Amino acid sequence: MKIKYELLNNDTKTKARYGLIHTNHGTYETPIFMPVGTQATVKTLCKEELKEIGSGIILSNTYHLWLRPGEDIISRAGGLHKFMNYDGPILTDSGGFQVFSLAKNKKKDITEEGVHFKSHIDGSNLFLTPELSIQIQNKLDSDIAMSFDECIPYPADYDYAKESTERTLRWAKRGKDAFDNENQSLFGIVQGGEYEDLRKYSAIETVKMNFDGYSIGGTSVGEDKETMYKMIDYAVEYLPTDKPRYLMGVGDPIDIIEGVIRGIDMFDCVLPTRIARHGNAFTRNGKINIKNNKYKDDFTKIEPDCDCYTCKNYTKAYIRHLIVSNESLGQRLLSIHNIRFLTKLTEDLRECVKNNNILEYKEEFIRKYSGDNGNKN
Amino acid sequence: MKIKYELLNNDTKTKARYGLIHTNHGTYETPIFMPVGTQATVKTLCKEELKEIGSGIILSNTYHLWLRPGEDIISRAGGLHKFMNYDGPILTDSGGFQVFSLAKNKKKDITEEGVHFKSHIDGSNLFLTPELSIQIQNKLDSDIAMSFDECIPYPADYDYAKESTERTLRWAKRGKDAFDNENQSLFGIVQGGEYEDLRKYSAIETVKMNFDGYSIGGTSVGEDKETMYKMIDYAVEYLPTDKPRYLMGVGDPIDIIEGVIRGIDMFDCVLPTRIARHGNAFTRNGKINIKNNKYKDDFTKIEPDCDCYTCKNYTKAYIRHLIVSNESLGQRLLSIHNIRFLTKLTEDLRECVKNNNILEYKEEFIRKYSGDNGNKN
């Protein structure tokens, strides 16, 4: 069965919307934040912890799983859900983003056929095509697969952006033609860089191919916030209301709010687990670094009113001790808190859509998050 | 309240015994294996996992906590239980073992007053005495504290062993005199190296001081198995039956069985978590290394009849993928299995005492564990 998007509420003042996505592995509410399980595991966490956090869908990386352990082993295990024993919905990316960050010479390595690049594990030469990305994802048997695209760097001149956007459309068509898994859905990806006409063109042409959902790619690659928000606006205008919209690689709390206001349903980012490894925790008053000396004997919780396992059980002083002592439980406790923070944020935003008060929520959130009581984000 | 040992069953054919130890944080059955939480955390695990494994008491390291975060911070948190939010019983070692492995020149660094050594964190000069070790442990407020002793290396000549054993007795007395925590118990440690008369002398003199329990130290320091077993025999003969006996630093499954047969009640070792970090798992058929290529597509459990979380949920192929990909969930899953393996072993041994069949159990265990189906230990 393909996924099915059900639109339940439209905010009256913005493009924000509340909906449901029905999958073969359960139904989840949108807007939603998806934790990233790069190598078939959300770093440091087990499935019970993800459930307790309230994660509705997780993301895993095709490129990493292709290299290790390989899609054939996962297929023989019965697919990615069985391999990692996770019964919730899973989205796999196309490998495109990882590949482009590994391709040394973009002009030389990106051909019409696909992308040449070197393995980050052993440096061996690899070649990924739109068809191969889809074939791997078909074998991984995730709930949602992504089209293979080129993530246009920022800044990119107009001619390059146009050429790349057109190639991504051809790749989307090739991937869709190669797609062969009736229990899996496929999302198209809108590119176009910072250029309004290219975003419009990419959106219209991608939608013509009739994917199960649409992603906005090529953001969070170094552009300023206003440019990112414009990229979203340019694309969303041409996306259908009966399919989910996914903003790739975005996990900053304020960006999530801005994305939801612009009509986005799904987000993913390694941010909450990555910053956890460096001792950082999200709070409503801004990010804090738990390694700071002032937390040495701070026996209060990261956020006293947070409902996560970490805040229900452990003090800043203990978590600081774990992080400073390089104990992985520390990273785990911060990962739980940080993912819960973004999950709770999307839960709040859903309520806002129902109550038509998302703009007030945003103002209040930004005031506290960027305010005097915390660090700038 | 001090701990209270309750002897419930004596094996009729060996010195093995089944008992209970009542503490301020609950009662646990003996023989028991104690997982090691060096830095106020059993590596990669949370308290709920330890509970599920069936761990009755855990060990934490005075030396590490003294250096980081410092006993005063833990004391201000309300003691070690509150600091790490663990409500089960905790035993702290004296720091002696860590100190001796860090003292560069034993003859120069060990004085009658105490031990000079360098911090493993920043190389700074430190000095630990019997009194200071006890004062730190009093502040940590563990359920059971250990006397500060010298762990005699193996081999050691008779004169050195005698001199050291006598000094350890003087240190035991000094520590006991300095001890000041009515809710904490204190164990004495029998030294004496490989020498029967010194072990006897050490045991008799230590028991005269009337500790709440007795430990046998200086084993697992390079001696052969037969010598280790003799060291136990030499000491246990002179230990009272109404106090618990603890064999320090022993976690090899066969050594645990041999120890129980010789009258030991408590064991601790970093082995199950340390080997987990290198991809090793205990099985009834010997240790296996999950990184072995043959497990790449082995979709069976580590032990199909094991009741641990890991074996109930994950395949060898998945755990191998996690370990090979350096994902900490892999170490966590193997740690859970390995600690459960030793915990289950002691549960079995308790049943054996009640059924007077520990020798048959030992024979069968060794046959399988060292047999054709597995690797030599």
PDB file of N, CA and C in Angstrom, chain A residues 38-49 64-65 68-69 72-74 76-77 82-85 296-297 299 309 312-315 317-318 321-322 324-329 331-333, chain B residues 38-49 64-65 68-69 72-74 76-77 82-85 296-297 299 309 312-315 317-318 321-322 324-329 331-333:
ATOM      1  N   THR A  38      21.066   7.292  10.574  1.00  0.00           N
ATOM      2  CA  THR A  38      21.956   7.181   9.412  1.00  0.00           C
ATOM      3  C   THR A  38      22.263   5.733   9.045  1.00  0.00           C
ATOM      4  N   GLN A  39      22.771   4.991  10.024  1.00  0.00           N
ATOM      5  CA  GLN A  39      23.242   3.619   9.760  1.00  0.00           C
ATOM      6  C   GLN A  39      22.275   2.593  10.354  1.00  0.00           C
ATOM      7  N   ALA A  40      20.975   2.789  10.088  1.00  0.00           N
ATOM      8  CA  ALA A  40      19.945   1.865  10.590  1.00  0.00           C
ATOM      9  C   ALA A  40      19.878   1.880  12.113  1.00  0.00           C
ATOM     10  N   THR A  41      20.208   3.038  12.702  1.00  0.00           N
ATOM     11  CA  THR A  41      20.064   3.247  14.147  1.00  0.00           C
ATOM     12  C   THR A  41      20.148   4.745  14.406  1.00  0.00           C
ATOM     13  N   VAL A  42      19.184   5.273  15.143  1.00  0.00           N
ATOM     14  CA  VAL A  42      19.276   6.668  15.567  1.00  0.00           C
ATOM     15  C   VAL A  42      20.332   6.700  16.673  1.00  0.00           C
ATOM     16  N   LYS A  43      21.420   7.375  16.423  1.00  0.00           N
ATOM     17  CA  LYS A  43      22.624   7.256  17.252  1.00  0.00           C
ATOM     18  C   LYS A  43      22.335   7.248  18.751  1.00  0.00           C
ATOM     19  N   THR A  44      22.807   6.212  19.404  1.00  0.00           N
ATOM     20  CA  THR A  44      22.757   5.946  20.853  1.00  0.00           C
ATOM     21  C   THR A  44      21.384   5.473  21.365  1.00  0.00           C
ATOM     22  N   LEU A  45      20.344   5.492  20.506  1.00  0.00           N
ATOM     23  CA  LEU A  45      19.004   5.176  20.998  1.00  0.00           C
ATOM     24  C   LEU A  45      18.494   3.809  20.542  1.00  0.00           C
ATOM     25  N   CYS A  46      17.582   3.238  21.330  1.00  0.00           N
ATOM     26  CA  CYS A  46      16.901   2.016  20.915  1.00  0.00           C
ATOM     27  C   CYS A  46      15.455   2.347  20.560  1.00  0.00           C
ATOM     28  N   LYS A  47      14.774   1.386  19.984  1.00  0.00           N
ATOM     29  CA  LYS A  47      13.429   1.642  19.451  1.00  0.00           C
ATOM     30  C   LYS A  47      12.430   2.035  20.536  1.00  0.00           C
ATOM     31  N   GLU A  48      12.591   1.465  21.737  1.00  0.00           N
ATOM     32  CA  GLU A  48      11.664   1.809  22.819  1.00  0.00           C
ATOM     33  C   GLU A  48      11.805   3.283  23.202  1.00  0.00           C
ATOM     34  N   GLU A  49      13.037   3.771  23.159  1.00  0.00           N
ATOM     35  CA  GLU A  49      13.255   5.187  23.478  1.00  0.00           C
ATOM     36  C   GLU A  49      12.613   6.088  22.424  1.00  0.00           C
ATOM     37  N   HIS A  64      24.693   5.155   3.195  1.00  0.00           N
ATOM     38  CA  HIS A  64      25.405   4.430   4.251  1.00  0.00           C
ATOM     39  C   HIS A  64      25.029   2.956   4.254  1.00  0.00           C
ATOM     40  N   LEU A  65      23.760   2.656   4.055  1.00  0.00           N
ATOM     41  CA  LEU A  65      23.315   1.255   4.106  1.00  0.00           C
ATOM     42  C   LEU A  65      23.766   0.482   2.865  1.00  0.00           C
ATOM     43  N   ARG A  68      27.298  -0.304   3.803  1.00  0.00           N
ATOM     44  CA  ARG A  68      27.430  -1.134   4.993  1.00  0.00           C
ATOM     45  C   ARG A  68      26.084  -1.256   5.659  1.00  0.00           C
ATOM     46  N   PRO A  69      25.452  -2.381   5.785  1.00  0.00           N
ATOM     47  CA  PRO A  69      25.968  -3.717   5.454  1.00  0.00           C
ATOM     48  C   PRO A  69      25.714  -4.117   4.016  1.00  0.00           C
ATOM     49  N   ASP A  72      21.607  -5.937  -0.044  1.00  0.00           N
ATOM     50  CA  ASP A  72      21.219  -7.341  -0.203  1.00  0.00           C
ATOM     51  C   ASP A  72      21.070  -8.035   1.148  1.00  0.00           C
ATOM     52  N   ILE A  73      21.961  -7.711   2.076  1.00  0.00           N
ATOM     53  CA  ILE A  73      21.847  -8.296   3.417  1.00  0.00           C
ATOM     54  C   ILE A  73      20.563  -7.803   4.081  1.00  0.00           C
ATOM     55  N   ILE A  74      20.262  -6.529   3.937  1.00  0.00           N
ATOM     56  CA  ILE A  74      19.035  -5.997   4.537  1.00  0.00           C
ATOM     57  C   ILE A  74      17.810  -6.617   3.881  1.00  0.00           C
ATOM     58  N   ARG A  76      17.693  -9.594   2.529  1.00  0.00           N
ATOM     59  CA  ARG A  76      17.589 -10.979   3.008  1.00  0.00           C
ATOM     60  C   ARG A  76      17.055 -11.047   4.443  1.00  0.00           C
ATOM     61  N   ALA A  77      17.291  -9.974   5.206  1.00  0.00           N
ATOM     62  CA  ALA A  77      16.739  -9.914   6.570  1.00  0.00           C
ATOM     63  C   ALA A  77      15.227  -9.694   6.542  1.00  0.00           C
ATOM     64  N   LYS A  82      12.644  -5.092   9.466  1.00  0.00           N
ATOM     65  CA  LYS A  82      12.994  -6.364  10.124  1.00  0.00           C
ATOM     66  C   LYS A  82      14.460  -6.340  10.537  1.00  0.00           C
ATOM     67  N   PHE A  83      15.329  -5.820   9.666  1.00  0.00           N
ATOM     68  CA  PHE A  83      16.766  -5.810   9.966  1.00  0.00           C
ATOM     69  C   PHE A  83      17.043  -5.089  11.284  1.00  0.00           C
ATOM     70  N   MET A  84      16.434  -3.912  11.459  1.00  0.00           N
ATOM     71  CA  MET A  84      16.686  -3.153  12.689  1.00  0.00           C
ATOM     72  C   MET A  84      15.590  -3.348  13.721  1.00  0.00           C
ATOM     73  N   ASN A  85      14.651  -4.230  13.418  1.00  0.00           N
ATOM     74  CA  ASN A  85      13.530  -4.526  14.324  1.00  0.00           C
ATOM     75  C   ASN A  85      12.829  -3.254  14.787  1.00  0.00           C
ATOM     76  N   LYS A 296      28.455  22.230  36.940  1.00  0.00           N
ATOM     77  CA  LYS A 296      29.177  21.236  37.722  1.00  0.00           C
ATOM     78  C   LYS A 296      28.380  20.781  38.944  1.00  0.00           C
ATOM     79  N   ASP A 297      27.764  21.734  39.623  1.00  0.00           N
ATOM     80  CA  ASP A 297      26.979  21.370  40.808  1.00  0.00           C
ATOM     81  C   ASP A 297      25.551  21.896  40.676  1.00  0.00           C
ATOM     82  N   PHE A 299      22.087  20.867  40.307  1.00  0.00           N
ATOM     83  CA  PHE A 299      21.311  19.632  40.487  1.00  0.00           C
ATOM     84  C   PHE A 299      19.865  19.789  40.020  1.00  0.00           C
ATOM     85  N   TYR A 309      12.478  11.390  29.260  1.00  0.00           N
ATOM     86  CA  TYR A 309      13.116  10.482  30.220  1.00  0.00           C
ATOM     87  C   TYR A 309      14.278  11.172  30.935  1.00  0.00           C
ATOM     88  N   LYS A 312      13.089  13.733  33.392  1.00  0.00           N
ATOM     89  CA  LYS A 312      12.379  13.125  34.513  1.00  0.00           C
ATOM     90  C   LYS A 312      13.352  12.475  35.496  1.00  0.00           C
ATOM     91  N   ASN A 313      14.571  12.180  35.048  1.00  0.00           N
ATOM     92  CA  ASN A 313      15.464  11.357  35.864  1.00  0.00           C
ATOM     93  C   ASN A 313      16.805  11.946  36.257  1.00  0.00           C
ATOM     94  N   TYR A 314      17.363  12.856  35.463  1.00  0.00           N
ATOM     95  CA  TYR A 314      18.757  13.218  35.707  1.00  0.00           C
ATOM     96  C   TYR A 314      18.988  14.730  35.775  1.00  0.00           C
ATOM     97  N   THR A 315      20.000  15.097  36.558  1.00  0.00           N
ATOM     98  CA  THR A 315      20.340  16.507  36.741  1.00  0.00           C
ATOM     99  C   THR A 315      21.401  16.943  35.729  1.00  0.00           C
ATOM    100  N   ALA A 317      24.140  18.351  36.526  1.00  0.00           N
ATOM    101  CA  ALA A 317      25.452  17.986  37.080  1.00  0.00           C
ATOM    102  C   ALA A 317      25.839  16.557  36.682  1.00  0.00           C
ATOM    103  N   TYR A 318      24.871  15.630  36.736  1.00  0.00           N
ATOM    104  CA  TYR A 318      25.181  14.236  36.376  1.00  0.00           C
ATOM    105  C   TYR A 318      25.444  14.110  34.879  1.00  0.00           C
ATOM    106  N   HIS A 321      28.777  15.457  34.070  1.00  0.00           N
ATOM    107  CA  HIS A 321      29.811  14.492  34.454  1.00  0.00           C
ATOM    108  C   HIS A 321      29.961  13.409  33.378  1.00  0.00           C
ATOM    109  N   LEU A 322      28.834  12.887  32.871  1.00  0.00           N
ATOM    110  CA  LEU A 322      28.892  11.825  31.857  1.00  0.00           C
ATOM    111  C   LEU A 322      29.543  12.331  30.567  1.00  0.00           C
ATOM    112  N   VAL A 324      31.567  15.001  30.137  1.00  0.00           N
ATOM    113  CA  VAL A 324      32.978  15.336  30.381  1.00  0.00           C
ATOM    114  C   VAL A 324      33.812  14.062  30.496  1.00  0.00           C
ATOM    115  N   SER A 325      33.225  12.994  31.070  1.00  0.00           N
ATOM    116  CA  SER A 325      33.935  11.731  31.247  1.00  0.00           C
ATOM    117  C   SER A 325      33.823  10.833  30.020  1.00  0.00           C
ATOM    118  N   ASN A 326      33.232  11.371  28.950  1.00  0.00           N
ATOM    119  CA  ASN A 326      33.098  10.633  27.692  1.00  0.00           C
ATOM    120  C   ASN A 326      32.327   9.325  27.849  1.00  0.00           C
ATOM    121  N   GLU A 327      31.298   9.341  28.676  1.00  0.00           N
ATOM    122  CA  GLU A 327      30.432   8.170  28.852  1.00  0.00           C
ATOM    123  C   GLU A 327      29.256   8.293  27.888  1.00  0.00           C
ATOM    124  N   SER A 328      29.017   7.256  27.091  1.00  0.00           N
ATOM    125  CA  SER A 328      28.022   7.382  26.025  1.00  0.00           C
ATOM    126  C   SER A 328      26.605   7.568  26.559  1.00  0.00           C
ATOM    127  N   LEU A 329      26.372   7.203  27.819  1.00  0.00           N
ATOM    128  CA  LEU A 329      25.048   7.463  28.394  1.00  0.00           C
ATOM    129  C   LEU A 329      24.736   8.963  28.357  1.00  0.00           C
ATOM    130  N   GLN A 331      25.610  11.151  25.989  1.00  0.00           N
ATOM    131  CA  GLN A 331      25.139  11.485  24.643  1.00  0.00           C
ATOM    132  C   GLN A 331      23.718  10.973  24.447  1.00  0.00           C
ATOM    133  N   ARG A 332      23.472   9.806  25.001  1.00  0.00           N
ATOM    134  CA  ARG A 332      22.142   9.202  24.875  1.00  0.00           C
ATOM    135  C   ARG A 332      21.096  10.062  25.585  1.00  0.00           C
ATOM    136  N   LEU A 333      21.404  10.506  26.798  1.00  0.00           N
ATOM    137  CA  LEU A 333      20.439  11.310  27.552  1.00  0.00           C
ATOM    138  C   LEU A 333      20.173  12.644  26.851  1.00  0.00           C
TER     139      LEU A 333
ATOM    140  N   THR B  38      32.237   2.262  36.546  1.00  0.00           N
ATOM    141  CA  THR B  38      33.454   2.982  36.917  1.00  0.00           C
ATOM    142  C   THR B  38      33.193   4.448  37.260  1.00  0.00           C
ATOM    143  N   GLN B  39      32.581   5.151  36.332  1.00  0.00           N
ATOM    144  CA  GLN B  39      32.412   6.601  36.485  1.00  0.00           C
ATOM    145  C   GLN B  39      30.961   6.939  36.806  1.00  0.00           C
ATOM    146  N   ALA B  40      30.380   6.212  37.763  1.00  0.00           N
ATOM    147  CA  ALA B  40      28.985   6.437  38.164  1.00  0.00           C
ATOM    148  C   ALA B  40      28.010   6.121  37.036  1.00  0.00           C
ATOM    149  N   THR B  41      28.399   5.179  36.173  1.00  0.00           N
ATOM    150  CA  THR B  41      27.518   4.673  35.121  1.00  0.00           C
ATOM    151  C   THR B  41      28.106   3.362  34.609  1.00  0.00           C
ATOM    152  N   VAL B  42      27.287   2.335  34.535  1.00  0.00           N
ATOM    153  CA  VAL B  42      27.736   1.089  33.904  1.00  0.00           C
ATOM    154  C   VAL B  42      27.741   1.363  32.406  1.00  0.00           C
ATOM    155  N   LYS B  43      28.907   1.314  31.806  1.00  0.00           N
ATOM    156  CA  LYS B  43      29.102   1.859  30.467  1.00  0.00           C
ATOM    157  C   LYS B  43      27.983   1.476  29.491  1.00  0.00           C
ATOM    158  N   THR B  44      27.414   2.480  28.869  1.00  0.00           N
ATOM    159  CA  THR B  44      26.363   2.426  27.828  1.00  0.00           C
ATOM    160  C   THR B  44      24.958   2.111  28.366  1.00  0.00           C
ATOM    161  N   LEU B  45      24.831   1.765  29.654  1.00  0.00           N
ATOM    162  CA  LEU B  45      23.527   1.321  30.164  1.00  0.00           C
ATOM    163  C   LEU B  45      22.851   2.346  31.067  1.00  0.00           C
ATOM    164  N   CYS B  46      21.518   2.281  31.120  1.00  0.00           N
ATOM    165  CA  CYS B  46      20.764   3.103  32.066  1.00  0.00           C
ATOM    166  C   CYS B  46      20.221   2.200  33.170  1.00  0.00           C
ATOM    167  N   LYS B  47      19.688   2.822  34.205  1.00  0.00           N
ATOM    168  CA  LYS B  47      19.284   2.070  35.385  1.00  0.00           C
ATOM    169  C   LYS B  47      18.157   1.077  35.098  1.00  0.00           C
ATOM    170  N   GLU B  48      17.252   1.444  34.178  1.00  0.00           N
ATOM    171  CA  GLU B  48      16.160   0.525  33.860  1.00  0.00           C
ATOM    172  C   GLU B  48      16.704  -0.754  33.221  1.00  0.00           C
ATOM    173  N   GLU B  49      17.743  -0.617  32.414  1.00  0.00           N
ATOM    174  CA  GLU B  49      18.348  -1.795  31.786  1.00  0.00           C
ATOM    175  C   GLU B  49      19.006  -2.689  32.829  1.00  0.00           C
ATOM    176  N   HIS B  64      38.096   7.076  40.374  1.00  0.00           N
ATOM    177  CA  HIS B  64      37.554   7.860  39.262  1.00  0.00           C
ATOM    178  C   HIS B  64      36.626   8.971  39.746  1.00  0.00           C
ATOM    179  N   LEU B  65      35.800   8.655  40.741  1.00  0.00           N
ATOM    180  CA  LEU B  65      34.840   9.660  41.216  1.00  0.00           C
ATOM    181  C   LEU B  65      35.529  10.759  42.030  1.00  0.00           C
ATOM    182  N   ARG B  68      36.844  12.918  39.277  1.00  0.00           N
ATOM    183  CA  ARG B  68      35.801  13.477  38.425  1.00  0.00           C
ATOM    184  C   ARG B  68      34.479  12.859  38.771  1.00  0.00           C
ATOM    185  N   PRO B  69      33.471  13.535  39.248  1.00  0.00           N
ATOM    186  CA  PRO B  69      33.368  14.989  39.433  1.00  0.00           C
ATOM    187  C   PRO B  69      33.919  15.456  40.772  1.00  0.00           C
ATOM    188  N   ASP B  72      32.942  15.841  46.726  1.00  0.00           N
ATOM    189  CA  ASP B  72      32.135  16.909  47.332  1.00  0.00           C
ATOM    190  C   ASP B  72      30.888  17.206  46.504  1.00  0.00           C
ATOM    191  N   ILE B  73      31.043  17.176  45.190  1.00  0.00           N
ATOM    192  CA  ILE B  73      29.874  17.402  44.332  1.00  0.00           C
ATOM    193  C   ILE B  73      28.870  16.269  44.529  1.00  0.00           C
ATOM    194  N   ILE B  74      29.373  15.030  44.592  1.00  0.00           N
ATOM    195  CA  ILE B  74      28.462  13.899  44.791  1.00  0.00           C
ATOM    196  C   ILE B  74      27.798  13.989  46.159  1.00  0.00           C
ATOM    197  N   ARG B  76      27.164  16.742  47.790  1.00  0.00           N
ATOM    198  CA  ARG B  76      26.156  17.813  47.726  1.00  0.00           C
ATOM    199  C   ARG B  76      24.909  17.369  46.967  1.00  0.00           C
ATOM    200  N   ALA B  77      25.093  16.425  46.040  1.00  0.00           N
ATOM    201  CA  ALA B  77      23.926  15.879  45.324  1.00  0.00           C
ATOM    202  C   ALA B  77      23.094  14.992  46.236  1.00  0.00           C
ATOM    203  N   LYS B  82      21.769   9.282  44.736  1.00  0.00           N
ATOM    204  CA  LYS B  82      21.000  10.426  44.241  1.00  0.00           C
ATOM    205  C   LYS B  82      21.687  11.033  43.023  1.00  0.00           C
ATOM    206  N   PHE B  83      23.022  11.136  43.068  1.00  0.00           N
ATOM    207  CA  PHE B  83      23.756  11.741  41.961  1.00  0.00           C
ATOM    208  C   PHE B  83      23.460  11.023  40.656  1.00  0.00           C
ATOM    209  N   MET B  84      23.524   9.673  40.684  1.00  0.00           N
ATOM    210  CA  MET B  84      23.279   8.919  39.449  1.00  0.00           C
ATOM    211  C   MET B  84      21.849   8.399  39.366  1.00  0.00           C
ATOM    212  N   ASN B  85      21.015   8.794  40.329  1.00  0.00           N
ATOM    213  CA  ASN B  85      19.608   8.374  40.368  1.00  0.00           C
ATOM    214  C   ASN B  85      19.464   6.853  40.228  1.00  0.00           C
ATOM    215  N   LYS B 296      27.740 -11.839   9.132  1.00  0.00           N
ATOM    216  CA  LYS B 296      27.249 -10.777   8.258  1.00  0.00           C
ATOM    217  C   LYS B 296      25.778 -10.975   7.879  1.00  0.00           C
ATOM    218  N   ASP B 297      25.418 -12.188   7.562  1.00  0.00           N
ATOM    219  CA  ASP B 297      24.022 -12.451   7.201  1.00  0.00           C
ATOM    220  C   ASP B 297      23.442 -13.553   8.088  1.00  0.00           C
ATOM    221  N   PHE B 299      20.976 -14.207  10.665  1.00  0.00           N
ATOM    222  CA  PHE B 299      19.786 -13.535  11.213  1.00  0.00           C
ATOM    223  C   PHE B 299      19.225 -14.257  12.436  1.00  0.00           C
ATOM    224  N   TYR B 309      17.205  -8.535  26.722  1.00  0.00           N
ATOM    225  CA  TYR B 309      16.593  -7.622  25.742  1.00  0.00           C
ATOM    226  C   TYR B 309      17.213  -7.798  24.361  1.00  0.00           C
ATOM    227  N   LYS B 312      16.137 -11.009  22.742  1.00  0.00           N
ATOM    228  CA  LYS B 312      14.704 -11.000  22.421  1.00  0.00           C
ATOM    229  C   LYS B 312      14.420 -10.144  21.190  1.00  0.00           C
ATOM    230  N   ASN B 313      15.346  -9.256  20.833  1.00  0.00           N
ATOM    231  CA  ASN B 313      15.029  -8.262  19.804  1.00  0.00           C
ATOM    232  C   ASN B 313      15.915  -8.215  18.567  1.00  0.00           C
ATOM    233  N   TYR B 314      17.180  -8.622  18.676  1.00  0.00           N
ATOM    234  CA  TYR B 314      18.095  -8.321  17.580  1.00  0.00           C
ATOM    235  C   TYR B 314      18.909  -9.535  17.117  1.00  0.00           C
ATOM    236  N   THR B 315      19.248  -9.509  15.841  1.00  0.00           N
ATOM    237  CA  THR B 315      20.015 -10.601  15.241  1.00  0.00           C
ATOM    238  C   THR B 315      21.515 -10.312  15.298  1.00  0.00           C
ATOM    239  N   ALA B 317      23.419 -10.415  12.761  1.00  0.00           N
ATOM    240  CA  ALA B 317      23.750  -9.587  11.592  1.00  0.00           C
ATOM    241  C   ALA B 317      23.576  -8.101  11.917  1.00  0.00           C
ATOM    242  N   TYR B 318      22.502  -7.754  12.626  1.00  0.00           N
ATOM    243  CA  TYR B 318      22.265  -6.345  12.956  1.00  0.00           C
ATOM    244  C   TYR B 318      23.289  -5.847  13.972  1.00  0.00           C
ATOM    245  N   HIS B 321      26.545  -5.309  12.315  1.00  0.00           N
ATOM    246  CA  HIS B 321      26.516  -4.063  11.548  1.00  0.00           C
ATOM    247  C   HIS B 321      26.756  -2.859  12.465  1.00  0.00           C
ATOM    248  N   LEU B 322      26.119  -2.844  13.635  1.00  0.00           N
ATOM    249  CA  LEU B 322      26.283  -1.729  14.570  1.00  0.00           C
ATOM    250  C   LEU B 322      27.718  -1.633  15.067  1.00  0.00           C
ATOM    251  N   VAL B 324      30.508  -2.935  13.705  1.00  0.00           N
ATOM    252  CA  VAL B 324      31.414  -2.611  12.602  1.00  0.00           C
ATOM    253  C   VAL B 324      31.284  -1.138  12.219  1.00  0.00           C
ATOM    254  N   SER B 325      30.067  -0.600  12.330  1.00  0.00           N
ATOM    255  CA  SER B 325      29.834   0.803  11.973  1.00  0.00           C
ATOM    256  C   SER B 325      30.099   1.745  13.143  1.00  0.00           C
ATOM    257  N   ASN B 326      30.614   1.192  14.230  1.00  0.00           N
ATOM    258  CA  ASN B 326      30.970   1.985  15.411  1.00  0.00           C
ATOM    259  C   ASN B 326      29.772   2.737  16.000  1.00  0.00           C
ATOM    260  N   GLU B 327      28.618   2.106  15.991  1.00  0.00           N
ATOM    261  CA  GLU B 327      27.416   2.687  16.583  1.00  0.00           C
ATOM    262  C   GLU B 327      27.318   2.199  18.029  1.00  0.00           C
ATOM    263  N   SER B 328      27.170   3.134  18.968  1.00  0.00           N
ATOM    264  CA  SER B 328      27.239   2.742  20.379  1.00  0.00           C
ATOM    265  C   SER B 328      26.088   1.829  20.795  1.00  0.00           C
ATOM    266  N   LEU B 329      24.994   1.810  20.033  1.00  0.00           N
ATOM    267  CA  LEU B 329      23.921   0.867  20.356  1.00  0.00           C
ATOM    268  C   LEU B 329      24.445  -0.571  20.317  1.00  0.00           C
ATOM    269  N   GLN B 331      27.470  -1.665  21.222  1.00  0.00           N
ATOM    270  CA  GLN B 331      28.157  -1.942  22.488  1.00  0.00           C
ATOM    271  C   GLN B 331      27.134  -2.117  23.606  1.00  0.00           C
ATOM    272  N   ARG B 332      26.098  -1.304  23.518  1.00  0.00           N
ATOM    273  CA  ARG B 332      25.047  -1.375  24.533  1.00  0.00           C
ATOM    274  C   ARG B 332      24.337  -2.727  24.481  1.00  0.00           C
ATOM    275  N   LEU B 333      24.001  -3.182  23.289  1.00  0.00           N
ATOM    276  CA  LEU B 333      23.294  -4.466  23.161  1.00  0.00           C
ATOM    277  C   LEU B 333      24.170  -5.620  23.636  1.00  0.00           C
TER     278      LEU B 333
END
